[in-house]
Amino acid sequence: MSRAREDAGEDADAAGVEPAEAFGVVANETRLDILEALWRAEERPVSFSDLHDDVEMRDSAQFNYHLQQLTDQFVTKTDDGYDLRHAGAQVVRAVRAGTFTRQPDIDPFTVEGACTRCGGGLEASYADEQFCIECVDCGKSHGEYEFPPGGLVDRTDEETATAFDERVRHLHCLAADGVCPSCAGRIHTEIVRGGDCCLDVSLRAEHVCERCRNELCSPVGLVLLDESVVSAFYEDHGIDLSSRPYWTLPWCVDDEYTTVEGTDPWRVTIDVVLAEDCLTVTLDGDLNVVDSECVSCGG
């Protein structure tokens, strides 16, 4: 990062409001209603009168007071009316996601696939905003990741599992590309060997945002979900990789298919096996593909 960009980032932080002040501004039902009304609007900017009517607050002066408290930080004023700033939209999304308002409790349910270790059935469960998939027989984890409560609303079990799969793919592919899924800050990634891990693997990738400290970890193989060489390998076998839940792909959840070839620098190979063919993909310490080779593993 250039010195100028670092300075710009520091200036932006200095120019912002204190977190307590920012949260205090939106800790009001009327102000949340205003943000929701702007978020729902089919066309923006929204005029003062239309916004006032939508919020349904009798006292125009009181409504204007609350609107002005939101302006600049969460709402922007133009010649044509009012519009949401990114921060305002984020508040609405957080509310609708249930992050601060819901504590759902759902019964465990069966999901597609079999345990990569023992072949047993797989079951999904949800607690403390963590969605977990594990084997009902041996208990092996096939993933435990954050999932907002709103993702459970108005969905069947199958639809919830599909949404979870899509979310895991999206978040971890972003992280592997160096972009924080939460704040878009710079992600630092490293390969970690050993230690306790809820994913039940001995080798994992750890992603930590340098700005907001958001943390994600995954088996190293999960990064291959976004690699064209792997997608093409599946297509050559008549399979759409995106249609397969990640937890049904052994190289995504188990390190049996992962081999450490070196640690200084890191070189890790992952074997992706289909039918009688094996695609071996080599990654460096930044999880970049540096080589790949496809060979027949049939007799």
PDB file of C-alpha atoms in Angstrom:
ATOM      1  CA  MET A   1       0.000   0.000   0.000  1.00  0.00           C
ATOM      2  CA  SER A   2       1.321   3.450  -0.868  1.00  0.00           C
ATOM      3  CA  ARG A   3       2.072   5.966   1.876  1.00  0.00           C
ATOM      4  CA  ALA A   4      -0.525   8.297   0.360  1.00  0.00           C
ATOM      5  CA  ARG A   5      -3.208   5.612   0.586  1.00  0.00           C
ATOM      6  CA  GLU A   6      -2.251   4.786   4.159  1.00  0.00           C
ATOM      7  CA  ASP A   7      -2.520   8.473   5.043  1.00  0.00           C
ATOM      8  CA  ALA A   8      -5.888   8.671   3.319  1.00  0.00           C
ATOM      9  CA  GLY A   9      -7.126   5.719   5.357  1.00  0.00           C
ATOM     10  CA  GLU A  10      -5.906   7.275   8.588  1.00  0.00           C
ATOM     11  CA  ASP A  11      -7.534  10.601   7.684  1.00  0.00           C
ATOM     12  CA  ALA A  12     -10.801   8.814   6.915  1.00  0.00           C
ATOM     13  CA  ASP A  13     -10.736   7.100  10.303  1.00  0.00           C
ATOM     14  CA  ALA A  14      -9.972  10.378  12.047  1.00  0.00           C
ATOM     15  CA  ALA A  15     -12.805  12.152  10.230  1.00  0.00           C
ATOM     16  CA  GLY A  16     -15.394   9.570  11.251  1.00  0.00           C
ATOM     17  CA  VAL A  17     -17.616   9.591  14.316  1.00  0.00           C
ATOM     18  CA  GLU A  18     -16.984   7.562  17.433  1.00  0.00           C
ATOM     19  CA  PRO A  19     -18.618   4.089  17.348  1.00  0.00           C
ATOM     20  CA  ALA A  20     -20.720   4.793  20.453  1.00  0.00           C
ATOM     21  CA  GLU A  21     -22.017   7.988  18.870  1.00  0.00           C
ATOM     22  CA  ALA A  22     -22.818   6.238  15.582  1.00  0.00           C
ATOM     23  CA  PHE A  23     -24.761   3.455  17.301  1.00  0.00           C
ATOM     24  CA  GLY A  24     -26.496   6.003  19.497  1.00  0.00           C
ATOM     25  CA  VAL A  25     -27.807   7.816  16.426  1.00  0.00           C
ATOM     26  CA  VAL A  26     -29.652   4.739  15.129  1.00  0.00           C
ATOM     27  CA  ALA A  27     -30.815   3.524  18.555  1.00  0.00           C
ATOM     28  CA  ASN A  28     -34.234   5.024  17.960  1.00  0.00           C
ATOM     29  CA  GLU A  29     -37.337   3.415  16.467  1.00  0.00           C
ATOM     30  CA  THR A  30     -38.272   6.417  14.322  1.00  0.00           C
ATOM     31  CA  ARG A  31     -34.788   6.643  12.823  1.00  0.00           C
ATOM     32  CA  LEU A  32     -34.798   2.942  12.035  1.00  0.00           C
ATOM     33  CA  ASP A  33     -38.203   3.428  10.388  1.00  0.00           C
ATOM     34  CA  ILE A  34     -36.716   6.207   8.239  1.00  0.00           C
ATOM     35  CA  LEU A  35     -33.829   3.999   7.146  1.00  0.00           C
ATOM     36  CA  GLU A  36     -36.237   1.135   6.398  1.00  0.00           C
ATOM     37  CA  ALA A  37     -38.471   3.463   4.361  1.00  0.00           C
ATOM     38  CA  LEU A  38     -35.535   4.629   2.262  1.00  0.00           C
ATOM     39  CA  TRP A  39     -34.368   1.045   1.829  1.00  0.00           C
ATOM     40  CA  ARG A  40     -37.839  -0.029   0.614  1.00  0.00           C
ATOM     41  CA  ALA A  41     -38.242   2.879  -1.802  1.00  0.00           C
ATOM     42  CA  GLU A  42     -38.448   1.759  -5.423  1.00  0.00           C
ATOM     43  CA  GLU A  43     -36.882   5.009  -6.559  1.00  0.00           C
ATOM     44  CA  ARG A  44     -34.437   7.225  -4.712  1.00  0.00           C
ATOM     45  CA  PRO A  45     -33.829   9.990  -3.767  1.00  0.00           C
ATOM     46  CA  VAL A  46     -37.118  10.297  -1.851  1.00  0.00           C
ATOM     47  CA  SER A  47     -38.665  13.694  -1.209  1.00  0.00           C
ATOM     48  CA  PHE A  48     -39.172  14.894   2.354  1.00  0.00           C
ATOM     49  CA  SER A  49     -42.959  14.745   2.040  1.00  0.00           C
ATOM     50  CA  ASP A  50     -43.008  11.218   0.579  1.00  0.00           C
ATOM     51  CA  LEU A  51     -40.601   9.972   3.227  1.00  0.00           C
ATOM     52  CA  HIS A  52     -42.676  11.620   5.960  1.00  0.00           C
ATOM     53  CA  ASP A  53     -45.840   9.961   4.637  1.00  0.00           C
ATOM     54  CA  ASP A  54     -44.155   6.562   4.448  1.00  0.00           C
ATOM     55  CA  VAL A  55     -42.938   6.704   8.045  1.00  0.00           C
ATOM     56  CA  GLU A  56     -46.410   7.855   9.158  1.00  0.00           C
ATOM     57  CA  MET A  57     -45.279  10.268  11.850  1.00  0.00           C
ATOM     58  CA  ARG A  58     -47.735  13.068  12.606  1.00  0.00           C
ATOM     59  CA  ASP A  59     -45.341  15.687  13.927  1.00  0.00           C
ATOM     60  CA  SER A  60     -43.443  17.036  10.914  1.00  0.00           C
ATOM     61  CA  ALA A  61     -40.963  18.977  13.039  1.00  0.00           C
ATOM     62  CA  GLN A  62     -40.146  15.913  15.136  1.00  0.00           C
ATOM     63  CA  PHE A  63     -39.759  13.814  11.992  1.00  0.00           C
ATOM     64  CA  ASN A  64     -37.400  16.408  10.526  1.00  0.00           C
ATOM     65  CA  TYR A  65     -35.328  16.362  13.715  1.00  0.00           C
ATOM     66  CA  HIS A  66     -34.804  12.593  13.499  1.00  0.00           C
ATOM     67  CA  LEU A  67     -34.059  12.782   9.778  1.00  0.00           C
ATOM     68  CA  GLN A  68     -31.401  15.437  10.350  1.00  0.00           C
ATOM     69  CA  GLN A  69     -29.747  13.270  12.998  1.00  0.00           C
ATOM     70  CA  LEU A  70     -29.288  10.581  10.336  1.00  0.00           C
ATOM     71  CA  THR A  71     -28.125  12.938   7.604  1.00  0.00           C
ATOM     72  CA  ASP A  72     -24.449  12.809   6.587  1.00  0.00           C
ATOM     73  CA  GLN A  73     -23.562   9.596   8.431  1.00  0.00           C
ATOM     74  CA  PHE A  74     -26.442   7.309   7.379  1.00  0.00           C
ATOM     75  CA  VAL A  75     -28.493   9.385   4.943  1.00  0.00           C
ATOM     76  CA  THR A  76     -27.424  11.814   2.252  1.00  0.00           C
ATOM     77  CA  LYS A  77     -29.430  14.872   1.201  1.00  0.00           C
ATOM     78  CA  THR A  78     -29.561  15.964  -2.437  1.00  0.00           C
ATOM     79  CA  ASP A  79     -31.518  18.568  -4.373  1.00  0.00           C
ATOM     80  CA  ASP A  80     -34.079  15.857  -5.183  1.00  0.00           C
ATOM     81  CA  GLY A  81     -34.524  14.460  -1.693  1.00  0.00           C
ATOM     82  CA  TYR A  82     -32.926  11.875   0.567  1.00  0.00           C
ATOM     83  CA  ASP A  83     -31.002   8.690  -0.150  1.00  0.00           C
ATOM     84  CA  LEU A  84     -29.312   5.957   1.865  1.00  0.00           C
ATOM     85  CA  ARG A  85     -25.596   6.026   2.403  1.00  0.00           C
ATOM     86  CA  HIS A  86     -23.761   2.720   2.563  1.00  0.00           C
ATOM     87  CA  ALA A  87     -23.720   2.867   6.372  1.00  0.00           C
ATOM     88  CA  GLY A  88     -27.497   3.316   6.451  1.00  0.00           C
ATOM     89  CA  ALA A  89     -28.035   0.360   4.150  1.00  0.00           C
ATOM     90  CA  GLN A  90     -25.742  -1.738   6.342  1.00  0.00           C
ATOM     91  CA  VAL A  91     -27.863  -0.942   9.400  1.00  0.00           C
ATOM     92  CA  VAL A  92     -31.020  -2.064   7.603  1.00  0.00           C
ATOM     93  CA  ARG A  93     -29.340  -5.233   6.362  1.00  0.00           C
ATOM     94  CA  ALA A  94     -28.137  -6.082   9.861  1.00  0.00           C
ATOM     95  CA  VAL A  95     -31.653  -5.629  11.251  1.00  0.00           C
ATOM     96  CA  ARG A  96     -33.244  -7.704   8.501  1.00  0.00           C
ATOM     97  CA  ALA A  97     -30.579 -10.391   8.840  1.00  0.00           C
ATOM     98  CA  GLY A  98     -31.630 -10.753  12.467  1.00  0.00           C
ATOM     99  CA  THR A  99     -28.097 -10.184  13.717  1.00  0.00           C
ATOM    100  CA  PHE A 100     -29.286  -8.051  16.641  1.00  0.00           C
ATOM    101  CA  THR A 101     -32.922  -9.090  16.938  1.00  0.00           C
ATOM    102  CA  ARG A 102     -33.298 -12.849  16.495  1.00  0.00           C
ATOM    103  CA  GLN A 103     -32.114 -15.892  18.412  1.00  0.00           C
ATOM    104  CA  PRO A 104     -33.675 -18.739  16.444  1.00  0.00           C
ATOM    105  CA  ASP A 105     -33.729 -22.321  17.585  1.00  0.00           C
ATOM    106  CA  ILE A 106     -34.160 -25.048  14.974  1.00  0.00           C
ATOM    107  CA  ASP A 107     -34.123 -28.809  15.208  1.00  0.00           C
ATOM    108  CA  PRO A 108     -31.202 -30.658  13.589  1.00  0.00           C
ATOM    109  CA  PHE A 109     -31.987 -32.010  10.131  1.00  0.00           C
ATOM    110  CA  THR A 110     -30.447 -34.415   7.635  1.00  0.00           C
ATOM    111  CA  VAL A 111     -28.470 -32.992   4.719  1.00  0.00           C
ATOM    112  CA  GLU A 112     -27.254 -34.442   1.449  1.00  0.00           C
ATOM    113  CA  GLY A 113     -24.058 -36.473   1.389  1.00  0.00           C
ATOM    114  CA  ALA A 114     -22.114 -38.985   3.449  1.00  0.00           C
ATOM    115  CA  CYS A 115     -19.270 -38.627   5.911  1.00  0.00           C
ATOM    116  CA  THR A 116     -15.907 -38.476   4.164  1.00  0.00           C
ATOM    117  CA  ARG A 117     -14.382 -40.485   7.003  1.00  0.00           C
ATOM    118  CA  CYS A 118     -16.821 -43.305   7.799  1.00  0.00           C
ATOM    119  CA  GLY A 119     -19.621 -43.020   5.237  1.00  0.00           C
ATOM    120  CA  GLY A 120     -22.258 -42.220   7.863  1.00  0.00           C
ATOM    121  CA  GLY A 121     -25.122 -39.790   7.413  1.00  0.00           C
ATOM    122  CA  LEU A 122     -24.723 -36.034   7.821  1.00  0.00           C
ATOM    123  CA  GLU A 123     -26.779 -33.736  10.007  1.00  0.00           C
ATOM    124  CA  ALA A 124     -27.027 -29.948  10.177  1.00  0.00           C
ATOM    125  CA  SER A 125     -27.542 -28.037  13.411  1.00  0.00           C
ATOM    126  CA  TYR A 126     -27.678 -24.365  14.390  1.00  0.00           C
ATOM    127  CA  ALA A 127     -26.646 -22.621  17.597  1.00  0.00           C
ATOM    128  CA  ASP A 128     -25.147 -19.239  18.498  1.00  0.00           C
ATOM    129  CA  GLU A 129     -25.401 -18.129  14.846  1.00  0.00           C
ATOM    130  CA  GLN A 130     -23.149 -21.007  13.807  1.00  0.00           C
ATOM    131  CA  PHE A 131     -24.351 -23.517  11.218  1.00  0.00           C
ATOM    132  CA  CYS A 132     -22.666 -26.881  11.660  1.00  0.00           C
ATOM    133  CA  ILE A 133     -22.642 -30.053   9.582  1.00  0.00           C
ATOM    134  CA  GLU A 134     -21.291 -33.229  11.116  1.00  0.00           C
ATOM    135  CA  CYS A 135     -21.472 -36.999  10.871  1.00  0.00           C
ATOM    136  CA  VAL A 136     -24.160 -38.620  13.012  1.00  0.00           C
ATOM    137  CA  ASP A 137     -21.993 -41.721  13.507  1.00  0.00           C
ATOM    138  CA  CYS A 138     -18.395 -40.615  14.093  1.00  0.00           C
ATOM    139  CA  GLY A 139     -18.972 -36.909  14.773  1.00  0.00           C
ATOM    140  CA  LYS A 140     -16.534 -35.643  12.133  1.00  0.00           C
ATOM    141  CA  SER A 141     -17.115 -31.981  11.331  1.00  0.00           C
ATOM    142  CA  HIS A 142     -17.878 -31.097   7.727  1.00  0.00           C
ATOM    143  CA  GLY A 143     -17.955 -27.381   8.410  1.00  0.00           C
ATOM    144  CA  GLU A 144     -18.937 -24.918  11.117  1.00  0.00           C
ATOM    145  CA  TYR A 145     -19.405 -21.367   9.929  1.00  0.00           C
ATOM    146  CA  GLU A 146     -21.303 -18.198  10.803  1.00  0.00           C
ATOM    147  CA  PHE A 147     -24.804 -17.958   9.351  1.00  0.00           C
ATOM    148  CA  PRO A 148     -27.088 -14.968  10.104  1.00  0.00           C
ATOM    149  CA  PRO A 149     -30.429 -15.794  11.768  1.00  0.00           C
ATOM    150  CA  GLY A 150     -32.323 -14.172   8.900  1.00  0.00           C
ATOM    151  CA  GLY A 151     -31.072 -16.938   6.632  1.00  0.00           C
ATOM    152  CA  LEU A 152     -33.383 -19.374   8.413  1.00  0.00           C
ATOM    153  CA  VAL A 153     -36.561 -17.373   7.823  1.00  0.00           C
ATOM    154  CA  ASP A 154     -39.103 -18.613   5.259  1.00  0.00           C
ATOM    155  CA  ARG A 155     -36.866 -21.447   4.074  1.00  0.00           C
ATOM    156  CA  THR A 156     -37.259 -25.195   4.126  1.00  0.00           C
ATOM    157  CA  ASP A 157     -34.425 -27.285   5.559  1.00  0.00           C
ATOM    158  CA  GLU A 158     -33.196 -28.021   2.043  1.00  0.00           C
ATOM    159  CA  GLU A 159     -33.293 -24.346   1.072  1.00  0.00           C
ATOM    160  CA  THR A 160     -31.429 -23.392   4.248  1.00  0.00           C
ATOM    161  CA  ALA A 161     -28.691 -25.931   3.510  1.00  0.00           C
ATOM    162  CA  THR A 162     -28.372 -24.581  -0.036  1.00  0.00           C
ATOM    163  CA  ALA A 163     -28.127 -21.005   1.238  1.00  0.00           C
ATOM    164  CA  PHE A 164     -25.447 -22.060   3.718  1.00  0.00           C
ATOM    165  CA  ASP A 165     -23.449 -23.748   0.955  1.00  0.00           C
ATOM    166  CA  GLU A 166     -23.617 -20.647  -1.240  1.00  0.00           C
ATOM    167  CA  ARG A 167     -22.629 -18.390   1.652  1.00  0.00           C
ATOM    168  CA  VAL A 168     -19.603 -20.494   2.599  1.00  0.00           C
ATOM    169  CA  ARG A 169     -18.393 -20.523  -1.006  1.00  0.00           C
ATOM    170  CA  HIS A 170     -18.810 -16.770  -1.352  1.00  0.00           C
ATOM    171  CA  LEU A 171     -17.220 -15.743   1.948  1.00  0.00           C
ATOM    172  CA  HIS A 172     -14.209 -18.003   1.717  1.00  0.00           C
ATOM    173  CA  CYS A 173     -13.494 -17.290  -1.923  1.00  0.00           C
ATOM    174  CA  LEU A 174     -13.519 -13.571  -1.098  1.00  0.00           C
ATOM    175  CA  ALA A 175     -11.188 -14.165   1.841  1.00  0.00           C
ATOM    176  CA  ALA A 176      -8.825 -16.240  -0.293  1.00  0.00           C
ATOM    177  CA  ASP A 177      -8.728 -13.333  -2.753  1.00  0.00           C
ATOM    178  CA  GLY A 178      -7.617 -11.033   0.065  1.00  0.00           C
ATOM    179  CA  VAL A 179     -10.887  -9.149   0.579  1.00  0.00           C
ATOM    180  CA  CYS A 180     -12.705  -9.149   3.918  1.00  0.00           C
ATOM    181  CA  PRO A 181     -16.339 -10.256   3.441  1.00  0.00           C
ATOM    182  CA  SER A 182     -17.412  -7.944   6.273  1.00  0.00           C
ATOM    183  CA  CYS A 183     -15.634  -4.628   5.685  1.00  0.00           C
ATOM    184  CA  ALA A 184     -13.723  -5.101   2.381  1.00  0.00           C
ATOM    185  CA  GLY A 185     -10.468  -4.559   4.260  1.00  0.00           C
ATOM    186  CA  ARG A 186      -7.247  -6.376   3.486  1.00  0.00           C
ATOM    187  CA  ILE A 187      -7.187 -10.044   4.522  1.00  0.00           C
ATOM    188  CA  HIS A 188      -4.020 -11.710   5.767  1.00  0.00           C
ATOM    189  CA  THR A 189      -3.956 -15.435   4.988  1.00  0.00           C
ATOM    190  CA  GLU A 190      -1.654 -18.086   6.328  1.00  0.00           C
ATOM    191  CA  ILE A 191      -1.494 -21.856   6.368  1.00  0.00           C
ATOM    192  CA  VAL A 192      -1.561 -23.303   9.879  1.00  0.00           C
ATOM    193  CA  ARG A 193      -0.557 -26.807  10.868  1.00  0.00           C
ATOM    194  CA  GLY A 194      -1.745 -28.535  14.039  1.00  0.00           C
ATOM    195  CA  GLY A 195      -3.559 -27.099  17.031  1.00  0.00           C
ATOM    196  CA  ASP A 196      -7.216 -27.300  17.971  1.00  0.00           C
ATOM    197  CA  CYS A 197      -9.694 -26.705  15.179  1.00  0.00           C
ATOM    198  CA  CYS A 198     -13.469 -27.100  15.028  1.00  0.00           C
ATOM    199  CA  LEU A 199     -13.119 -28.247  11.410  1.00  0.00           C
ATOM    200  CA  ASP A 200     -11.425 -31.500  12.457  1.00  0.00           C
ATOM    201  CA  VAL A 201      -8.425 -31.086  10.130  1.00  0.00           C
ATOM    202  CA  SER A 202      -4.709 -30.896  10.872  1.00  0.00           C
ATOM    203  CA  LEU A 203      -3.943 -28.371   8.114  1.00  0.00           C
ATOM    204  CA  ARG A 204      -6.058 -25.286   7.565  1.00  0.00           C
ATOM    205  CA  ALA A 205      -6.101 -21.825   6.052  1.00  0.00           C
ATOM    206  CA  GLU A 206      -6.661 -18.943   8.463  1.00  0.00           C
ATOM    207  CA  HIS A 207      -7.892 -15.594   7.145  1.00  0.00           C
ATOM    208  CA  VAL A 208      -7.784 -12.494   9.371  1.00  0.00           C
ATOM    209  CA  CYS A 209      -8.855  -8.999   8.341  1.00  0.00           C
ATOM    210  CA  GLU A 210      -6.230  -6.382   9.143  1.00  0.00           C
ATOM    211  CA  ARG A 211      -8.933  -3.746   9.672  1.00  0.00           C
ATOM    212  CA  CYS A 212     -11.954  -5.280  11.455  1.00  0.00           C
ATOM    213  CA  ARG A 213     -10.254  -8.482  12.723  1.00  0.00           C
ATOM    214  CA  ASN A 214     -12.901 -10.665  11.116  1.00  0.00           C
ATOM    215  CA  GLU A 215     -11.607 -14.245  11.164  1.00  0.00           C
ATOM    216  CA  LEU A 216     -12.389 -17.220   8.956  1.00  0.00           C
ATOM    217  CA  CYS A 217     -10.713 -20.582   8.742  1.00  0.00           C
ATOM    218  CA  SER A 218     -11.193 -23.511   6.411  1.00  0.00           C
ATOM    219  CA  PRO A 219      -9.582 -26.690   5.158  1.00  0.00           C
ATOM    220  CA  VAL A 220      -7.026 -25.692   2.530  1.00  0.00           C
ATOM    221  CA  GLY A 221      -8.964 -27.499  -0.199  1.00  0.00           C
ATOM    222  CA  LEU A 222     -11.958 -25.170   0.129  1.00  0.00           C
ATOM    223  CA  VAL A 223     -10.120 -22.512  -1.889  1.00  0.00           C
ATOM    224  CA  LEU A 224     -10.289 -24.765  -4.959  1.00  0.00           C
ATOM    225  CA  LEU A 225     -14.046 -24.239  -5.276  1.00  0.00           C
ATOM    226  CA  ASP A 226     -13.297 -21.004  -7.114  1.00  0.00           C
ATOM    227  CA  GLU A 227     -10.470 -22.311  -9.299  1.00  0.00           C
ATOM    228  CA  SER A 228     -11.171 -22.679 -13.016  1.00  0.00           C
ATOM    229  CA  VAL A 229      -8.881 -25.697 -13.398  1.00  0.00           C
ATOM    230  CA  VAL A 230     -10.996 -27.641 -10.883  1.00  0.00           C
ATOM    231  CA  SER A 231     -14.307 -26.499 -12.390  1.00  0.00           C
ATOM    232  CA  ALA A 232     -13.071 -27.568 -15.833  1.00  0.00           C
ATOM    233  CA  PHE A 233     -11.994 -30.955 -14.449  1.00  0.00           C
ATOM    234  CA  TYR A 234     -15.533 -31.542 -13.167  1.00  0.00           C
ATOM    235  CA  GLU A 235     -17.063 -30.299 -16.418  1.00  0.00           C
ATOM    236  CA  ASP A 236     -14.930 -32.811 -18.330  1.00  0.00           C
ATOM    237  CA  HIS A 237     -16.690 -35.488 -16.275  1.00  0.00           C
ATOM    238  CA  GLY A 238     -20.138 -34.040 -16.947  1.00  0.00           C
ATOM    239  CA  ILE A 239     -20.519 -32.488 -13.491  1.00  0.00           C
ATOM    240  CA  ASP A 240     -21.340 -28.903 -12.570  1.00  0.00           C
ATOM    241  CA  LEU A 241     -19.128 -28.248  -9.543  1.00  0.00           C
ATOM    242  CA  SER A 242     -21.399 -25.461  -8.281  1.00  0.00           C
ATOM    243  CA  SER A 243     -24.269 -27.955  -7.984  1.00  0.00           C
ATOM    244  CA  ARG A 244     -22.401 -30.087  -5.443  1.00  0.00           C
ATOM    245  CA  PRO A 245     -22.624 -28.916  -1.807  1.00  0.00           C
ATOM    246  CA  TYR A 246     -19.096 -28.268  -0.615  1.00  0.00           C
ATOM    247  CA  TRP A 247     -19.435 -30.740   2.284  1.00  0.00           C
ATOM    248  CA  THR A 248     -19.968 -33.604  -0.199  1.00  0.00           C
ATOM    249  CA  LEU A 249     -16.534 -32.958  -1.745  1.00  0.00           C
ATOM    250  CA  PRO A 250     -13.902 -34.881   0.262  1.00  0.00           C
ATOM    251  CA  TRP A 251     -11.033 -32.579  -0.744  1.00  0.00           C
ATOM    252  CA  CYS A 252     -13.001 -29.630   0.697  1.00  0.00           C
ATOM    253  CA  VAL A 253     -13.543 -31.016   4.190  1.00  0.00           C
ATOM    254  CA  ASP A 254     -10.840 -33.606   4.818  1.00  0.00           C
ATOM    255  CA  ASP A 255      -7.053 -33.338   4.723  1.00  0.00           C
ATOM    256  CA  GLU A 256      -6.641 -36.963   3.643  1.00  0.00           C
ATOM    257  CA  TYR A 257      -6.333 -35.580   0.112  1.00  0.00           C
ATOM    258  CA  THR A 258      -3.887 -32.840   1.114  1.00  0.00           C
ATOM    259  CA  THR A 259      -0.111 -33.288   1.199  1.00  0.00           C
ATOM    260  CA  VAL A 260       2.452 -30.813   2.509  1.00  0.00           C
ATOM    261  CA  GLU A 261       5.355 -30.870   0.056  1.00  0.00           C
ATOM    262  CA  GLY A 262       7.282 -28.083   1.789  1.00  0.00           C
ATOM    263  CA  THR A 263       6.959 -25.342   4.394  1.00  0.00           C
ATOM    264  CA  ASP A 264       9.728 -22.883   3.464  1.00  0.00           C
ATOM    265  CA  PRO A 265       8.179 -21.791   1.227  1.00  0.00           C
ATOM    266  CA  TRP A 266       4.823 -23.505   1.592  1.00  0.00           C
ATOM    267  CA  ARG A 267       3.892 -25.974  -1.116  1.00  0.00           C
ATOM    268  CA  VAL A 268       0.700 -27.956  -0.641  1.00  0.00           C
ATOM    269  CA  THR A 269      -0.833 -30.421  -3.089  1.00  0.00           C
ATOM    270  CA  ILE A 270      -4.490 -31.424  -3.139  1.00  0.00           C
ATOM    271  CA  ASP A 271      -5.769 -34.485  -4.991  1.00  0.00           C
ATOM    272  CA  VAL A 272      -9.189 -34.145  -6.587  1.00  0.00           C
ATOM    273  CA  VAL A 273     -10.365 -37.604  -7.641  1.00  0.00           C
ATOM    274  CA  LEU A 274     -13.199 -38.320 -10.076  1.00  0.00           C
ATOM    275  CA  ALA A 275     -13.850 -41.772 -11.536  1.00  0.00           C
ATOM    276  CA  GLU A 276     -10.406 -43.014 -12.605  1.00  0.00           C
ATOM    277  CA  ASP A 277      -8.820 -39.587 -12.959  1.00  0.00           C
ATOM    278  CA  CYS A 278      -6.908 -37.547 -10.398  1.00  0.00           C
ATOM    279  CA  LEU A 279      -6.257 -33.823 -10.663  1.00  0.00           C
ATOM    280  CA  THR A 280      -3.360 -32.764  -8.440  1.00  0.00           C
ATOM    281  CA  VAL A 281      -3.316 -29.048  -7.699  1.00  0.00           C
ATOM    282  CA  THR A 282      -0.321 -27.337  -6.081  1.00  0.00           C
ATOM    283  CA  LEU A 283      -0.807 -24.229  -3.927  1.00  0.00           C
ATOM    284  CA  ASP A 284       1.703 -21.791  -2.470  1.00  0.00           C
ATOM    285  CA  GLY A 285       1.538 -20.148   0.952  1.00  0.00           C
ATOM    286  CA  ASP A 286      -0.893 -17.508  -0.330  1.00  0.00           C
ATOM    287  CA  LEU A 287      -3.202 -20.253  -1.643  1.00  0.00           C
ATOM    288  CA  ASN A 288      -2.410 -19.409  -5.251  1.00  0.00           C
ATOM    289  CA  VAL A 289      -2.419 -22.257  -7.770  1.00  0.00           C
ATOM    290  CA  VAL A 290       1.139 -22.698  -9.017  1.00  0.00           C
ATOM    291  CA  ASP A 291       0.746 -26.024 -10.834  1.00  0.00           C
ATOM    292  CA  SER A 292      -1.787 -28.690 -11.743  1.00  0.00           C
ATOM    293  CA  GLU A 293      -1.576 -32.120 -13.310  1.00  0.00           C
ATOM    294  CA  CYS A 294      -4.235 -34.619 -14.314  1.00  0.00           C
ATOM    295  CA  VAL A 295      -3.389 -38.319 -14.459  1.00  0.00           C
ATOM    296  CA  SER A 296      -5.336 -41.543 -14.680  1.00  0.00           C
ATOM    297  CA  CYS A 297      -5.433 -43.429 -11.394  1.00  0.00           C
ATOM    298  CA  GLY A 298      -7.205 -46.468 -12.824  1.00  0.00           C
ATOM    299  CA  GLY A 299      -5.706 -49.898 -12.981  1.00  0.00           C
TER     300      GLY A 299
END
